[in-house]
Short mmCIF file of C-alpha atoms and ligand atoms in Angstrom, two decimals:
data_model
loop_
_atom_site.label_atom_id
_atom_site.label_comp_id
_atom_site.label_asym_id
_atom_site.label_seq_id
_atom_site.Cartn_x
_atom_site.Cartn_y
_atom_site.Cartn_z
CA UNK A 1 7.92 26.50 -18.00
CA UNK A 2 5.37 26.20 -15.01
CA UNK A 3 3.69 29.28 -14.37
CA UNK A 4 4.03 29.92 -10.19
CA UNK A 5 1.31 31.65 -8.24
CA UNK A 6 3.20 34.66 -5.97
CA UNK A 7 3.12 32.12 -3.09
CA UNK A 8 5.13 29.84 -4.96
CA UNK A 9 7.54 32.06 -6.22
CA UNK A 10 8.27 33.34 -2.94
CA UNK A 11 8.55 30.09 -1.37
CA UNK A 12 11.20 29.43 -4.36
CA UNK A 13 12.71 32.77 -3.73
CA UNK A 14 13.55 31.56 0.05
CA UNK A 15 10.67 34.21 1.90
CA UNK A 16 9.60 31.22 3.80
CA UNK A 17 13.13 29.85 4.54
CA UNK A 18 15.91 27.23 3.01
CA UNK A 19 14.03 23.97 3.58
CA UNK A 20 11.07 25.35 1.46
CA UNK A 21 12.84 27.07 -1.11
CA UNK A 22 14.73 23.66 -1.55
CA UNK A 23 11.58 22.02 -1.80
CA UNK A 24 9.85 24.09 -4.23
CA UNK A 25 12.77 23.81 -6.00
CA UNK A 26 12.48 20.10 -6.21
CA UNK A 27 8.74 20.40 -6.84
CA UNK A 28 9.77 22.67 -9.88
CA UNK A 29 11.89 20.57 -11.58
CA UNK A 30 10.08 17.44 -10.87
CA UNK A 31 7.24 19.34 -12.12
CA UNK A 32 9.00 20.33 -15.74
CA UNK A 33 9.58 17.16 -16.36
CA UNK A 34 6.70 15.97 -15.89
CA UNK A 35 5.17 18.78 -18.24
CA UNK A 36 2.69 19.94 -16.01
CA UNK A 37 2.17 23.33 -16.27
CA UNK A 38 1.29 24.48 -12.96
CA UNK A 39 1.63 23.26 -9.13
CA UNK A 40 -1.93 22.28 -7.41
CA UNK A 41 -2.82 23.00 -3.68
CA UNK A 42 -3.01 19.43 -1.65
CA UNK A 43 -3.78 19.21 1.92
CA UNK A 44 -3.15 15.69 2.61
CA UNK A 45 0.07 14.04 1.56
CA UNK A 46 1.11 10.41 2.58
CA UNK A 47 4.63 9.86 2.60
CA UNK A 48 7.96 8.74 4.37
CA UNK A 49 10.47 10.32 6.48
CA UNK A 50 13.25 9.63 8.96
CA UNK A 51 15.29 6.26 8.85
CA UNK A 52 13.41 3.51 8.41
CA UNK A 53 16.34 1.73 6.83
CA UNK A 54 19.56 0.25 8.02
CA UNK A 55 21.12 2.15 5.21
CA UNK A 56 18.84 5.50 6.27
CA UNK A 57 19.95 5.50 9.88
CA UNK A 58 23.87 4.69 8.98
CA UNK A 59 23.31 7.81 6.69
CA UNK A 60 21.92 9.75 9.93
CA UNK A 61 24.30 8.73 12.27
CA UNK A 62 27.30 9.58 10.00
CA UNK A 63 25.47 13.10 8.81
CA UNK A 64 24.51 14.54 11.93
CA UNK A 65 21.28 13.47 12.64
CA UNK A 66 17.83 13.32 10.99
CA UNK A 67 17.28 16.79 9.46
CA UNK A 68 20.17 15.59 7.06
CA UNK A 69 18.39 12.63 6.20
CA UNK A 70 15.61 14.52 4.95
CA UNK A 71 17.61 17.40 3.63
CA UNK A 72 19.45 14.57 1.55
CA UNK A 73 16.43 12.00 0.89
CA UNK A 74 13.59 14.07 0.88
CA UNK A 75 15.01 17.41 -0.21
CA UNK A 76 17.71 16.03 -2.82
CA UNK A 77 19.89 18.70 -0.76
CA UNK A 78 23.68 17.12 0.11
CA UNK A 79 23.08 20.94 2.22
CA UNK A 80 21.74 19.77 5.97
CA UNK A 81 19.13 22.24 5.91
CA UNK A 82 16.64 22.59 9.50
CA UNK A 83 13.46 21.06 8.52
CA UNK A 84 10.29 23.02 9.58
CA UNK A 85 7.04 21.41 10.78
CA UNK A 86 4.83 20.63 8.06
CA UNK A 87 2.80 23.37 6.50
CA UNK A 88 -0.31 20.72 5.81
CA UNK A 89 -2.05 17.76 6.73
CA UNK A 90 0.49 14.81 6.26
CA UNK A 91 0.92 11.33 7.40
CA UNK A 92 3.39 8.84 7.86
CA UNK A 93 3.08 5.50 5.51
CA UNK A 94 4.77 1.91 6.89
CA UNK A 95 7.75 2.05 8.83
CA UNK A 96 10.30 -0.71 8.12
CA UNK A 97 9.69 -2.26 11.58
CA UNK A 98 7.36 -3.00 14.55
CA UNK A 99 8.69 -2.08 17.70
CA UNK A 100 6.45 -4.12 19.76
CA UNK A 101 7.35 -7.17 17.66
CA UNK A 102 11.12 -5.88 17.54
CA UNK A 103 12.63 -9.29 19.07
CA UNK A 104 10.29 -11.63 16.85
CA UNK A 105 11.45 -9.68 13.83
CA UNK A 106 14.77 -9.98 14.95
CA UNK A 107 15.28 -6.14 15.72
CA UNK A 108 18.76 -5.76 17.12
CA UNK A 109 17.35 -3.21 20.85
CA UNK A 110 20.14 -0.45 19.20
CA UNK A 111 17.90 -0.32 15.76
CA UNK A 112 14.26 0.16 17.72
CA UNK A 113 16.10 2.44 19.88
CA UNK A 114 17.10 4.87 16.47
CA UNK A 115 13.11 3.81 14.81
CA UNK A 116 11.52 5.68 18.19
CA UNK A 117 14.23 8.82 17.91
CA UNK A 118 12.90 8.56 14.07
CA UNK A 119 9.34 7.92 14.71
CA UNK A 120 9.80 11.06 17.60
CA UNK A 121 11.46 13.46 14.98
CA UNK A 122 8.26 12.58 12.39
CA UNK A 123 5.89 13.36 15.83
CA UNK A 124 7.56 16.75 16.13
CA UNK A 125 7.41 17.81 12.21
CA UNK A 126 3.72 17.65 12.72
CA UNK A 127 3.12 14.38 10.56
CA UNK A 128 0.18 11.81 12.21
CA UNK A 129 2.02 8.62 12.84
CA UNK A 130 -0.60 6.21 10.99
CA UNK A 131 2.55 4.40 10.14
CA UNK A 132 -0.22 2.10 7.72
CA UNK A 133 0.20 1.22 3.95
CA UNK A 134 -3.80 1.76 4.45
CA UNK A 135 -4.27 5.02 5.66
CA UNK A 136 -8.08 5.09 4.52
CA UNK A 137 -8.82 2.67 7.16
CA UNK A 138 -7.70 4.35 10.43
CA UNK A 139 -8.84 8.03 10.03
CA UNK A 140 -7.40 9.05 6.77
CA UNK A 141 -10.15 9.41 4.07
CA UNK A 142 -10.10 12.13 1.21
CA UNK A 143 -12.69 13.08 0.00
CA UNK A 144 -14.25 12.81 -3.80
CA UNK A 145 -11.84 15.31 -5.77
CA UNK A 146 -9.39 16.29 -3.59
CA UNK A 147 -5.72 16.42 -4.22
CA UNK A 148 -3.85 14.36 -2.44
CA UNK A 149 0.27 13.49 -2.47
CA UNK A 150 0.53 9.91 -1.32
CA UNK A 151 2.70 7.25 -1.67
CA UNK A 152 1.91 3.29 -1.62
CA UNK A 153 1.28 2.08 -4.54
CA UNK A 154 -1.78 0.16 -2.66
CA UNK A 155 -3.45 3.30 -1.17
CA UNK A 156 -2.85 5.59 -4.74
CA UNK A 157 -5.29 2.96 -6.39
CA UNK A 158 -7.42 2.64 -3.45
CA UNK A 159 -7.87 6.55 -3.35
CA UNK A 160 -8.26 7.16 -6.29
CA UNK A 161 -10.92 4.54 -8.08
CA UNK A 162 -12.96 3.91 -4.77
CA UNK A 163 -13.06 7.56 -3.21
CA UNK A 164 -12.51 9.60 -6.11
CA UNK A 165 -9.60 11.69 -4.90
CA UNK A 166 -7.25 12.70 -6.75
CA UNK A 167 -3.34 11.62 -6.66
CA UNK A 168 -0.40 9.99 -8.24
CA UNK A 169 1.99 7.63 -7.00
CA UNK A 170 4.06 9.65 -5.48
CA UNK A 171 8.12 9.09 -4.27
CA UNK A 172 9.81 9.77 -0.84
CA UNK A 173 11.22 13.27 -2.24
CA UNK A 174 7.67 15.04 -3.95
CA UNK A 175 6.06 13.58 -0.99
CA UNK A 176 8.73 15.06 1.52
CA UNK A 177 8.37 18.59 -0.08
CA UNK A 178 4.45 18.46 -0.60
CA UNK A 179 4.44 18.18 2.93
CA UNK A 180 6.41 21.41 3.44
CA UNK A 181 4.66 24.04 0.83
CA UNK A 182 1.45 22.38 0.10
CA UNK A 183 2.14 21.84 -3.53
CA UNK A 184 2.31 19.37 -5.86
CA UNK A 185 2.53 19.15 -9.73
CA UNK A 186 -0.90 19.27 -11.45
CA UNK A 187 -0.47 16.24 -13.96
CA UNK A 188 -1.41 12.92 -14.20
CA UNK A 189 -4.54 11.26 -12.45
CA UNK A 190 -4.86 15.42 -11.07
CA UNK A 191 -6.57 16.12 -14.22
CA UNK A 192 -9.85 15.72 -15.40
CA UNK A 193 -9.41 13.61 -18.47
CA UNK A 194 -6.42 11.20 -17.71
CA UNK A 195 -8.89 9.44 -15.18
CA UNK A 196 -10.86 8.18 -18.16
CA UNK A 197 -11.10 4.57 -19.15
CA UNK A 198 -8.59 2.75 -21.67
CA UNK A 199 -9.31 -1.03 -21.52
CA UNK A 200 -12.92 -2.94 -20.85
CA UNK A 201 -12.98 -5.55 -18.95
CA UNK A 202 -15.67 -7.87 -19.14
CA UNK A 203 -16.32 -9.87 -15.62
CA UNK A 204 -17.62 -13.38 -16.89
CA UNK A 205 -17.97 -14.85 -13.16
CA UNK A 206 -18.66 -14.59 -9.66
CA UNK A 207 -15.81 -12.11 -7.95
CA UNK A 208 -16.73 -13.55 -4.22
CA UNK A 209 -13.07 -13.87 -1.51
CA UNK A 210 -11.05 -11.28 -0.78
CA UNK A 211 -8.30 -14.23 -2.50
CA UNK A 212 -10.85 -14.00 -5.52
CA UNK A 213 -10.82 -10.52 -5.98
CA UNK A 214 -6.79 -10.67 -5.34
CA UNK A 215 -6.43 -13.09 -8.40
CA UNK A 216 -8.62 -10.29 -10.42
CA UNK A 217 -6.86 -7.21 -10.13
CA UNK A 218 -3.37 -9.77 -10.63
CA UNK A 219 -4.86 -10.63 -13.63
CA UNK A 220 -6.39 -7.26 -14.92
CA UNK A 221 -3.00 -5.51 -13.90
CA UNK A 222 -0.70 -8.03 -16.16
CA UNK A 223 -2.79 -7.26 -19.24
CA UNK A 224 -3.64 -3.57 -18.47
CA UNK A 225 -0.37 -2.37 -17.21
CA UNK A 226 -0.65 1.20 -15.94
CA UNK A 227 -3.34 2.21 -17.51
CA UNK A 228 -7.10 2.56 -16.60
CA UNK A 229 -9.52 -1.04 -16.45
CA UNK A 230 -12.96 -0.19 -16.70
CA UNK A 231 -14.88 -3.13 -15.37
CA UNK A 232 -18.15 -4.35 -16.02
CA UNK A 233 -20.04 -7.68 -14.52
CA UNK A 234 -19.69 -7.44 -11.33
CA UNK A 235 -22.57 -9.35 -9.90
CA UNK A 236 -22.06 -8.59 -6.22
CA UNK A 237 -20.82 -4.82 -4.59
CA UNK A 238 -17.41 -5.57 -3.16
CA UNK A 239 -16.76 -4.09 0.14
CA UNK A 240 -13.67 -2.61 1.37
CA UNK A 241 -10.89 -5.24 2.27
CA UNK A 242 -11.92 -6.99 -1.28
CA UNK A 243 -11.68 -3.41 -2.94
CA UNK A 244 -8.49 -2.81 -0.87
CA UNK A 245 -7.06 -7.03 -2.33
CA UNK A 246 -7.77 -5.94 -5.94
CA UNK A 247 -5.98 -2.61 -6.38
CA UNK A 248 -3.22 -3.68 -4.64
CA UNK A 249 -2.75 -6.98 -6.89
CA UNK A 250 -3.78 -4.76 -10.04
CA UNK A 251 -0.80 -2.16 -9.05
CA UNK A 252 1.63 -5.20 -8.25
CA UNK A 253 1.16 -7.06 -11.77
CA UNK A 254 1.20 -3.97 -13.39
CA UNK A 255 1.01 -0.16 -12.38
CA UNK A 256 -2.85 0.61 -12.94
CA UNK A 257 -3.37 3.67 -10.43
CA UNK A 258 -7.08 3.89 -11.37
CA UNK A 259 -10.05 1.95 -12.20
CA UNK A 260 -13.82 1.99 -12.51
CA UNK A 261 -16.38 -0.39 -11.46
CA UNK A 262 -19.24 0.61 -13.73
CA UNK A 263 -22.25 1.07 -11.25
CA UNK A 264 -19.64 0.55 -7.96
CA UNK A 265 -16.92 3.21 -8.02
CA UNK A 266 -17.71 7.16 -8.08
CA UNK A 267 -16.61 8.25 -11.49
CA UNK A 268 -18.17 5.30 -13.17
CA UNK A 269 -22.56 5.52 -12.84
CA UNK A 270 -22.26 4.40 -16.65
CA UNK A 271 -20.14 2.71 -18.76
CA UNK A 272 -20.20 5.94 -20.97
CA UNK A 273 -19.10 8.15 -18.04
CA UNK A 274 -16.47 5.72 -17.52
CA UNK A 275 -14.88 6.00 -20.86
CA UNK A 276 -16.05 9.43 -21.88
CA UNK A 277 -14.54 10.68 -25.32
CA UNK A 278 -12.15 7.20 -25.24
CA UNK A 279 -12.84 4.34 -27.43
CA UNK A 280 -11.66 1.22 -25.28
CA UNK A 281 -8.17 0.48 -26.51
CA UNK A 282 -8.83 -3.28 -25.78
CA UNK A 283 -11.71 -5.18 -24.22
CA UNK A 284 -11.17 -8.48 -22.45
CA UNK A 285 -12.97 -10.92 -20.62
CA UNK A 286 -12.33 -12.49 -17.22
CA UNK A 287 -13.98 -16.09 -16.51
CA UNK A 288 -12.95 -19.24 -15.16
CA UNK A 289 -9.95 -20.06 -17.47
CA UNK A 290 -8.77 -16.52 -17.12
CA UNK A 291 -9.00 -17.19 -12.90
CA UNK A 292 -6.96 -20.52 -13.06
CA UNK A 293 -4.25 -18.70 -14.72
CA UNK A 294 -4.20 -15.92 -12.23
CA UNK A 295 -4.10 -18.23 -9.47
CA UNK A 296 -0.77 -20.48 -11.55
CA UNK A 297 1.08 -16.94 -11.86
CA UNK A 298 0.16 -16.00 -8.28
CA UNK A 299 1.71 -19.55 -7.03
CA UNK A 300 4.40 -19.81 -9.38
CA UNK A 301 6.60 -20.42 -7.09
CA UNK A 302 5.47 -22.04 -4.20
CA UNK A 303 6.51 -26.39 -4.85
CA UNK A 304 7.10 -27.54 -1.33
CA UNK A 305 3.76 -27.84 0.92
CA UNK A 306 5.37 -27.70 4.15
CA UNK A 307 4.52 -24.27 5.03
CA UNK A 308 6.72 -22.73 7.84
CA UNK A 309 5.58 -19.00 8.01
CA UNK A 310 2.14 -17.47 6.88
CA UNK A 311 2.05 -13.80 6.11
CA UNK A 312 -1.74 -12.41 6.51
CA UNK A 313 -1.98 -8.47 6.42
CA UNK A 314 -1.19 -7.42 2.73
CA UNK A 315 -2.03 -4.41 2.82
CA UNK A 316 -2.72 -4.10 6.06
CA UNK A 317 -6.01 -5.88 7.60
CA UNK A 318 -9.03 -4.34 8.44
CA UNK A 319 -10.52 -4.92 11.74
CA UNK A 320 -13.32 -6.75 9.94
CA UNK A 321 -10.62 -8.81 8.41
CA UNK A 322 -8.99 -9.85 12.16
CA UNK A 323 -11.89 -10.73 13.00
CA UNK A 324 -12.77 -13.21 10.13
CA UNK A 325 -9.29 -14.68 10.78
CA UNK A 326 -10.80 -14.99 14.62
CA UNK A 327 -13.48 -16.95 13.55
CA UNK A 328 -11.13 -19.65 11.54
CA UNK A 329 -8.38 -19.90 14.52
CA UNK A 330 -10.64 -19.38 17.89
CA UNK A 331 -9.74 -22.90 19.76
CA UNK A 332 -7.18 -23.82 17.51
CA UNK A 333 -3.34 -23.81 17.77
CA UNK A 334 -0.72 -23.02 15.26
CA UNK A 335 1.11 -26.07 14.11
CA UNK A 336 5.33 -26.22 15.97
CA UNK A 337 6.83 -25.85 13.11
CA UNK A 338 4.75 -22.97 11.50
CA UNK A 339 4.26 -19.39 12.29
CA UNK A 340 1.37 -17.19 11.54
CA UNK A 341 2.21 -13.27 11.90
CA UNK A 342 -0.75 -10.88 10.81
CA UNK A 343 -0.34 -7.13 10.16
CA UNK A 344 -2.51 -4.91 10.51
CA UNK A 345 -2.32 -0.53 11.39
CA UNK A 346 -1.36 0.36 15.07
CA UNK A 347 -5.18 2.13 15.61
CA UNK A 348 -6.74 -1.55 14.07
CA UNK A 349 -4.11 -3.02 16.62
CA UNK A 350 -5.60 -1.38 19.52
CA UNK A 351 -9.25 -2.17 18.33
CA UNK A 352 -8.31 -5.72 18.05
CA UNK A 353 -6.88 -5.99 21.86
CA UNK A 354 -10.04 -4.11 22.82
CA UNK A 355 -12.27 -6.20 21.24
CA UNK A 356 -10.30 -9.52 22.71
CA UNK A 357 -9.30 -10.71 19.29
CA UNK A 358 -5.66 -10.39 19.86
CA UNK A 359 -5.92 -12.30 23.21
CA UNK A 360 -7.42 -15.31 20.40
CA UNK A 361 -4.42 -14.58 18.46
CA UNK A 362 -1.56 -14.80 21.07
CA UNK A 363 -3.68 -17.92 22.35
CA UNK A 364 -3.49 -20.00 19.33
CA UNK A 365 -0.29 -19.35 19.16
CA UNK A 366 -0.31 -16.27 15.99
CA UNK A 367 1.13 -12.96 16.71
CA UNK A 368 -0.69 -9.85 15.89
CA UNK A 369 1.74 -7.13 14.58
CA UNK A 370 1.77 -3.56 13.01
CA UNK A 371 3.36 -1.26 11.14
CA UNK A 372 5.03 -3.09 8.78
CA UNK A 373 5.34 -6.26 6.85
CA UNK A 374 7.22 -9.10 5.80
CA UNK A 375 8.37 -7.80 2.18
CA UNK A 376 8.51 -4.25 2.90
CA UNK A 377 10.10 -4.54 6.43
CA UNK A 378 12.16 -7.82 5.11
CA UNK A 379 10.40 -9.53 8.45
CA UNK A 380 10.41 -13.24 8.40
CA UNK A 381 10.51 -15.78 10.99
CA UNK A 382 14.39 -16.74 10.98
CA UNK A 383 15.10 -20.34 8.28
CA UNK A 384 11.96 -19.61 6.68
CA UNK A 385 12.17 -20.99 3.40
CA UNK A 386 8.31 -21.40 2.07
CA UNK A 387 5.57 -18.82 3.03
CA UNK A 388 1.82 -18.93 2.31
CA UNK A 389 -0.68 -15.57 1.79
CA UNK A 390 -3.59 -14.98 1.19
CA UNK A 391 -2.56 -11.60 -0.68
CA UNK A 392 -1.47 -11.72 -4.28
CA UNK A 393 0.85 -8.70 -3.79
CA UNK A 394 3.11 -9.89 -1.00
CA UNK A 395 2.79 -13.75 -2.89
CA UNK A 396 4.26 -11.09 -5.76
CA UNK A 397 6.57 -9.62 -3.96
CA UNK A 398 8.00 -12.26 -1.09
CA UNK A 399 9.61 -14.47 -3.26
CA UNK A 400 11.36 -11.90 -4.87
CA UNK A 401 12.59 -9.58 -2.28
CA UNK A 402 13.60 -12.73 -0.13
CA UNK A 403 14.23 -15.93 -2.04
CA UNK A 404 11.76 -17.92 -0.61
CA UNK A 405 8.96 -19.81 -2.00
CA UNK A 406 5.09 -18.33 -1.22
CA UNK A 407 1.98 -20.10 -1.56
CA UNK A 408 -1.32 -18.05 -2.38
CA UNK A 409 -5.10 -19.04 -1.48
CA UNK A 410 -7.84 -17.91 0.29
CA UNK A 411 -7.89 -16.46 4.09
CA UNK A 412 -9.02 -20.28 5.03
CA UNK A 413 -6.48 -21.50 3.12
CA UNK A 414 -3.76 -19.96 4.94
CA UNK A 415 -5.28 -20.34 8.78
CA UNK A 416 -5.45 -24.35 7.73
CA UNK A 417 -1.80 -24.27 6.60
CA UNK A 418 -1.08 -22.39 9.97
CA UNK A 419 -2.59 -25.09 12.02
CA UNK A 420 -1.65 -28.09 10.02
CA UNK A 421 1.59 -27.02 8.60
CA UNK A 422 0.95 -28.13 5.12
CA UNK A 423 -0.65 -26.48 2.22
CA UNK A 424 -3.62 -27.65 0.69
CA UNK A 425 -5.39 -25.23 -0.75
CA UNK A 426 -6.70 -25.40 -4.10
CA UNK A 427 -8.36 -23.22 -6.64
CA UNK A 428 -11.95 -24.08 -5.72
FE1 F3S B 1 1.36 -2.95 2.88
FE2 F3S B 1 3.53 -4.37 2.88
FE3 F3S B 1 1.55 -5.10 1.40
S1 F3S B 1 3.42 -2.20 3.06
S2 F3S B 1 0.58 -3.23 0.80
S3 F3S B 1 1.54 -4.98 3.63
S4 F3S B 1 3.69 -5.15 0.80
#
């Protein structure tokens, strides 16, 4: 049984009203399966709310509204209960569309009409619209050790290994109701020693591209699984949108939610600290031959070269990355038959048209976009039957979620394909 401060039982008691109780309710039992023994405080949760989703908004419309939504898919209550403004610091993940973009996407005017009532609804419960599967790139940065309820598989990794908070993945519903009481179950990557290396990985070359450091974490994450890499021979400090490739490859192939860099990331000044009282389970090395097969799985099934969309944004660019994508395009034109969409957070989106890199964009003939993505929102440019990225997740995940085929390769890679219209990258 968890043992509940007098807050908590209160809040499960009803003191602070029906949608609380029902969510400590939730947290309780989600909690007690888990077998955590107690709830921990968290003032920053990332999660998802409203109706994203055709399904979602059919739900609201036939339910009465959006309240029952999140009674129903964040509460687990078939009860439409009023939803209260969040008790603590929350923010909304990727929405399933971009409202700017809506008639590109193919956004029916009815549908963006019901995303604004939904994005409104979030606006008035309190929770920032960052509507970003990167969060810790537009304002939303925990700190070393705090505990944190996010979602996105991408950010959970990203959180925890680079900045040493403290979270696991979470799902729609714990996130929902950590962003009503403040709670969440203290298990899992929360705790001290389940942060601690399994598997050693031994780095045998050069890590350089953001596509490089992609095809690592795809690699590390088939072998790994969910548990923890602990790398070591890494000859050059990876900055963020590299750091930002590899976990979310690493939790695509597999599930890993942490990692150390031994000398790089917070927990991991030694390879020692990194593993504490664990013996490595498995050590492995990662060199050239271990690449080349990262880079076959990651292209497995792209055959035709004639490229007719490329998908750049996975997860979402940095500003530094729109501007490296500026660099290849500037005075160039995206070939007729192709189309290049980039994604990238609303804030990074506003950055971009400040800094005139959108207007380079929209001049070559690209489009700039936010807030979601091609797998996630299923947003492709309409007969598109073989994409290119330069992202080993959405390579992972494009084919599957929407039968087409998808090239990977570096950033160049994919801006040549745009212009040209044919692939031709190769593993270099
Ligand atoms: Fe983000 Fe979509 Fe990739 S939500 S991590 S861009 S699959």
């Amino acid at each position: 049984m968890m043992k509940l401060t007098a807050g908590e039982q209160a809040m499960l008691d009803g003191k602070d009203g029906k949608a609380k109780q029902k969510a400590m309710d939730l947290l309780l039992r989600y909690g007690e399966a888990l077998g955590a023994e107690r709830f921990v405080d968290t003032n920053n949760v990332c999660g998802t709310v409203g109706a994203s989703t055709p399904f979602l908004r059919d739900y609201g419309s036939r339910h009465g509204g959006l309240d029952a939504v999140f009674s129903e898919f964040n509460l687990d209550s078939a009860e439409v209960v009023e939803i209260p403004k969040v008790s603590v610091y929350s923010s909304h993940l990727q929405q399933g569309i971009d409202p700017e973009h809506a008639e590109r996407q193919g956004i029916p005017v009815e549908v963006v009409k019901l995303h604004r009532r939904g994005e409104a609804y979030a606006a008035g419960l309190g929770i920032n619209l960052l509507n970003t599967c990167a969060p810790y790139t537009v304002g939303n940065v925990p700190t070393r050790g705090e505990h944190c309820a996010w979602m996105e598989s991408s950010a959970v990794i990203y959180i925890n290994s680079v900045l040493g908070a403290r979270t696991n993945a979470e799902g729609r519903e714990s996130a929902g109701c950590a962003m009503l009481t403040g709670k969440i179950p203290y298990w899992g990557y929360h705790i001290e020693e389940n942060r601690i290396g399994t598997h050693h990985v031994e780095v045998d070359i050069d890590v350089e591209s953001t596509a490089d450091w992609g095809l690592l974490g795809y690699y590390i994450g088939e072998v790994v699984q969910d548990r923890v890499p602990v790398l070591t021979g890494i000859t050059r400090v990876p900055n963020l949108p590299r750091l930002k490739h590899f976990g979310a490859a690493a939790a695509s192939s597999g599930g890993v939610e942490m990692y150390h860099m031994v000398g790089i990331t917070p927990e991991a000044p030694t390879l020692e600290t990194a593993f504490g009282r664990n013996k490595p389970v498995m050590t492995f090395k990662y060199g050239r031959a271990e690449r080349k097969q990262a880079y076959e799985r990651a292209n497995i099934t792209a055959k035709n070269p004639n490229v007719d969309f490329i998908m750049l944004g996975c997860p979402h660019y940095t500003i530094e990355q729109i501007w490296e994508v500026c660099r290849l395009l500037e005075g160039k034109r995206v070939h007729p038959n192709t189309e290049l969409w980039i994604f990238t957070p609303r804030q990074t989106k506003h950055l971009a048209d400040q800094n005139g890199y959108t207007k380079i964009i929209t001049d070559a003939g690209a489009h700039l976009m936010s807030d979601t993505c091609s797998a996630l929102g299923r947003v492709i440019p309409k007969g598109t039957k073989v994409a290119a990225a330069d992202s080993a997740k959405q390579s992972h995940y494009l084919p599957a979620i929407m039968g087409i085929e998808c090239w990977f390769g570096t950033t160049e890679d994919c801006v040549n394909a745009a212009v040209s219209g044919r692939w031709t990258g190769e593993l270099e």
